[in-house]
Amino acid sequence: MQRLQDRVAVISGAASGIGAATARRFAAEGAYVVCVDLAEEAGKQIAEEVGGEFVQCDVSDEAQVRELFDGVAARRGRLDIAFNNAGISPPDDDSILDTGLDAWERVIRVNTTSVYLCCKYALPHMLAAGKGSIINTASFVALMGAATSQIAYTASKGGVLSMSRELGVQFARQGVRVNALCPGPVATPLLMELFAKDPERAARRLVHVPMGRFAEPEEIAAAVAFLASDDSSFVTASQFIVDGGITGAYVTPL
Ligand SMILES: NC(=O)c1ccc[n+]([C@@H]2O[C@H](COP(=O)([O-])OP(=O)(O)OC[C@H]3O[C@@H](n4cnc5c(N)ncnc54)[C@H](O)[C@@H]3O)[C@@H](O)[C@H]2O)c1
């Protein structure tokens, strides 16, 4: 069954990791996928692979985001799904004691303000149609504290989670569902790069995952496809956790 047949989906951060895996999954389920990213070459490649289109856009820039969603709605005549997923996790975001205001503001802008902007400019098109599904990528760190801190990242994802919850509540009776996706650590370039520099930190993280491994991006994409489709028609304002058991664990198996 093609759950997303003829749906138009916008995916930010589609050039890599979770976004790229989701672009492939959405397309496999029948959707037309608009692949959004800063990275032009990789973004175009994915768009071509999935038979969609690439739009270069900085999702932290209001004018570009407005143009993105208005442009998609004008060109395709509809907007069914927005997967607001672009995010950064830079190495200069660390303990609060060492993290400067520049890193803090950059991370909040790219990870949280971008979600505010994407929701703000996607929602009118969905409300006009009386239907839509928005999925915002938060993280399990929005739910639990880590001793190996990335303070701005964690705060940014808390913002995404609570914003998504409130939007889900506000628009529930108008047919638009909004959910926060909370992935556990995924084996993507973002995380691998960070952990390659610090294997001790990687090992420390894995200890807390009952499944004893990082997720594959495809495993996250499967959850996003569920949230995007009508199979999740009674799911909104949720914190949708896909974390290999991390947030459920007190002690993990050896
Ligand atoms: N990898 C993990 O373990 C993990 C865990 C939980 C949550 N997440 C979140 O999942 C999302 C995707 O992460 P990923 O691991 O696939 O990362 P990734 O680095 O593989 O991909 C992120 C993409 O976002 C793009 N991007 C960054 N800033 C942008 C901007 N301003 N405008 C447009 N595009 C921009 C990048 O070019 C990149 O292609 C992020 O929000 C991340 O915080 C990741």
Tab-separated table of N, CA and C and ligand atoms in Angstrom, residues 12-19 36-39 57-60 84-89 110-111 114 137-140 153 157 181-191, ligand 1:
chain	number	residue	atom	x	y	z
A	12	SER	N	13.420	19.209	5.452
A	12	SER	CA	14.632	20.032	5.604
A	12	SER	C	15.758	19.177	6.164
A	13	GLY	N	16.974	19.522	5.747
A	13	GLY	CA	18.125	18.692	6.104
A	13	GLY	C	18.098	17.391	5.312
A	14	ALA	N	17.573	17.470	4.076
A	14	ALA	CA	17.349	16.262	3.273
A	14	ALA	C	18.612	15.743	2.601
A	15	ALA	N	19.692	16.514	2.670
A	15	ALA	CA	20.904	16.113	1.950
A	15	ALA	C	21.689	15.027	2.679
A	16	SER	N	21.336	14.743	3.929
A	16	SER	CA	22.181	13.858	4.740
A	16	SER	C	21.360	13.124	5.803
A	17	GLY	N	21.939	12.070	6.344
A	17	GLY	CA	21.426	11.415	7.551
A	17	GLY	C	19.943	11.068	7.547
A	18	ILE	N	19.279	11.484	8.613
A	18	ILE	CA	17.862	11.159	8.812
A	18	ILE	C	17.010	11.753	7.685
A	19	GLY	N	17.331	12.967	7.270
A	19	GLY	CA	16.557	13.631	6.219
A	19	GLY	C	16.636	12.884	4.901
A	36	VAL	N	15.105	19.936	0.927
A	36	VAL	CA	15.601	21.260	1.306
A	36	VAL	C	16.896	21.109	2.089
A	37	ASP	N	17.877	21.905	1.722
A	37	ASP	CA	19.131	21.874	2.458
A	37	ASP	C	19.965	23.083	2.054
A	38	LEU	N	21.003	23.337	2.845
A	38	LEU	CA	22.018	24.321	2.454
A	38	LEU	C	22.965	23.684	1.443
A	39	ALA	N	23.231	22.407	1.630
A	39	ALA	CA	24.208	21.689	0.790
A	39	ALA	C	23.611	21.402	-0.580
A	57	CYS	N	17.921	26.335	0.713
A	57	CYS	CA	17.277	27.264	1.646
A	57	CYS	C	17.959	27.166	2.998
A	58	ASP	N	18.218	28.322	3.583
A	58	ASP	CA	18.686	28.365	4.966
A	58	ASP	C	17.434	28.467	5.831
A	59	VAL	N	17.111	27.393	6.538
A	59	VAL	CA	15.839	27.359	7.269
A	59	VAL	C	15.828	28.265	8.505
A	60	SER	N	16.943	28.922	8.765
A	60	SER	CA	16.938	29.896	9.860
A	60	SER	C	16.706	31.312	9.337
A	84	ASN	N	10.407	19.007	9.530
A	84	ASN	CA	11.364	20.064	9.866
A	84	ASN	C	12.492	19.450	10.676
A	85	ASN	N	13.560	19.152	9.995
A	85	ASN	CA	14.553	18.217	10.527
A	85	ASN	C	15.979	18.754	10.531
A	86	ALA	N	16.236	19.837	9.793
A	86	ALA	CA	17.614	20.350	9.725
A	86	ALA	C	18.083	20.726	11.127
A	87	GLY	N	19.335	20.434	11.399
A	87	GLY	CA	19.869	20.784	12.712
A	87	GLY	C	21.377	20.678	12.720
A	88	ILE	N	21.974	21.335	13.710
A	88	ILE	CA	23.433	21.264	13.848
A	88	ILE	C	23.804	20.886	15.280
A	89	SER	N	24.992	20.349	15.399
A	89	SER	CA	25.515	19.933	16.692
A	89	SER	C	27.023	20.213	16.672
A	110	VAL	N	19.551	27.819	14.458
A	110	VAL	CA	19.422	26.780	13.418
A	110	VAL	C	18.477	25.662	13.880
A	111	ASN	N	18.512	25.316	15.142
A	111	ASN	CA	17.728	24.154	15.591
A	111	ASN	C	16.303	24.504	16.035
A	114	SER	N	14.464	27.867	13.440
A	114	SER	CA	14.117	27.321	12.118
A	114	SER	C	12.797	26.550	12.179
A	137	THR	N	11.952	17.533	14.294
A	137	THR	CA	12.956	16.671	14.912
A	137	THR	C	13.489	17.302	16.192
A	138	ALA	N	13.150	16.687	17.308
A	138	ALA	CA	13.738	17.051	18.601
A	138	ALA	C	14.846	16.040	18.870
A	139	SER	N	14.877	15.465	20.038
A	139	SER	CA	15.895	14.458	20.377
A	139	SER	C	15.550	13.869	21.734
A	140	PHE	N	16.130	12.719	22.031
A	140	PHE	CA	15.925	12.164	23.376
A	140	PHE	C	16.535	13.076	24.441
A	153	TYR	N	22.526	22.636	22.340
A	153	TYR	CA	21.792	21.621	21.580
A	153	TYR	C	20.617	21.092	22.408
A	157	LYS	N	16.578	21.559	21.595
A	157	LYS	CA	15.650	20.460	21.336
A	157	LYS	C	14.479	20.469	22.331
A	181	LEU	N	9.513	14.424	16.984
A	181	LEU	CA	10.219	13.148	16.888
A	181	LEU	C	11.434	13.204	17.806
A	182	CYS	N	11.565	12.205	18.673
A	182	CYS	CA	12.703	12.189	19.594
A	182	CYS	C	13.580	10.974	19.312
A	183	PRO	N	14.526	11.109	18.382
A	183	PRO	CA	15.408	9.976	18.100
A	183	PRO	C	16.486	9.830	19.172
A	184	GLY	N	16.896	8.595	19.381
A	184	GLY	CA	18.118	8.334	20.130
A	184	GLY	C	19.278	8.546	19.186
A	185	PRO	N	20.509	8.247	19.634
A	185	PRO	CA	21.666	8.460	18.761
A	185	PRO	C	21.595	7.623	17.489
A	186	VAL	N	21.819	8.299	16.377
A	186	VAL	CA	21.724	7.673	15.059
A	186	VAL	C	23.105	7.687	14.420
A	187	ALA	N	23.407	6.626	13.704
A	187	ALA	CA	24.722	6.539	13.047
A	187	ALA	C	24.727	7.405	11.788
A	188	THR	N	24.781	8.737	12.000
A	188	THR	CA	24.836	9.668	10.865
A	188	THR	C	26.135	10.472	10.958
A	189	PRO	N	26.492	11.191	9.872
A	189	PRO	CA	27.734	11.969	9.884
A	189	PRO	C	27.831	12.912	11.079
A	190	LEU	N	26.694	13.536	11.439
A	190	LEU	CA	26.682	14.491	12.547
A	190	LEU	C	27.227	13.865	13.830
A	191	LEU	N	26.714	12.717	14.167
A	191	LEU	CA	27.110	12.069	15.411
A	191	LEU	C	28.465	11.377	15.287
B	1	LIG	N1	22.253	11.880	14.552
B	1	LIG	C1	21.712	11.720	15.750
B	1	LIG	O1	22.148	10.917	16.550
B	1	LIG	C2	20.508	12.520	16.132
B	1	LIG	C3	19.822	12.172	17.314
B	1	LIG	C4	18.699	12.905	17.677
B	1	LIG	C5	18.295	13.969	16.892
B	1	LIG	N2	19.004	14.279	15.755
B	1	LIG	C6	18.526	15.414	14.970
B	1	LIG	O2	18.111	14.923	13.707
B	1	LIG	C7	18.240	15.944	12.725
B	1	LIG	C8	19.021	15.415	11.542
B	1	LIG	O3	20.271	15.001	12.030
B	1	LIG	P1	21.291	14.118	11.178
B	1	LIG	O4	21.999	13.296	12.155
B	1	LIG	O5	20.591	13.489	10.041
B	1	LIG	O6	22.282	15.282	10.704
B	1	LIG	P2	23.158	15.515	9.368
B	1	LIG	O7	24.239	16.446	9.732
B	1	LIG	O8	23.480	14.204	8.742
B	1	LIG	O9	22.105	16.295	8.457
B	1	LIG	C9	21.652	17.583	8.779
B	1	LIG	C10	21.418	18.351	7.493
B	1	LIG	O10	20.890	19.638	7.830
B	1	LIG	C11	21.448	20.591	6.958
B	1	LIG	N3	21.394	21.917	7.545
B	1	LIG	C12	22.096	22.390	8.604
B	1	LIG	N4	21.788	23.677	8.830
B	1	LIG	C13	20.872	24.036	7.890
B	1	LIG	C14	20.174	25.231	7.610
B	1	LIG	N5	20.366	26.342	8.340
B	1	LIG	N6	19.314	25.246	6.567
B	1	LIG	C15	19.114	24.130	5.826
B	1	LIG	N7	19.742	22.983	6.050
B	1	LIG	C16	20.619	22.925	7.066
B	1	LIG	C17	22.883	20.108	6.744
B	1	LIG	O11	23.445	20.660	5.558
B	1	LIG	C18	22.697	18.597	6.678
B	1	LIG	O12	22.534	18.133	5.356
B	1	LIG	C19	18.893	17.127	13.426
B	1	LIG	O13	17.896	18.049	13.834
B	1	LIG	C20	19.534	16.480	14.637
B	1	LIG	O14	19.703	17.381	15.692
B	1	LIG	C21	20.081	13.576	15.359
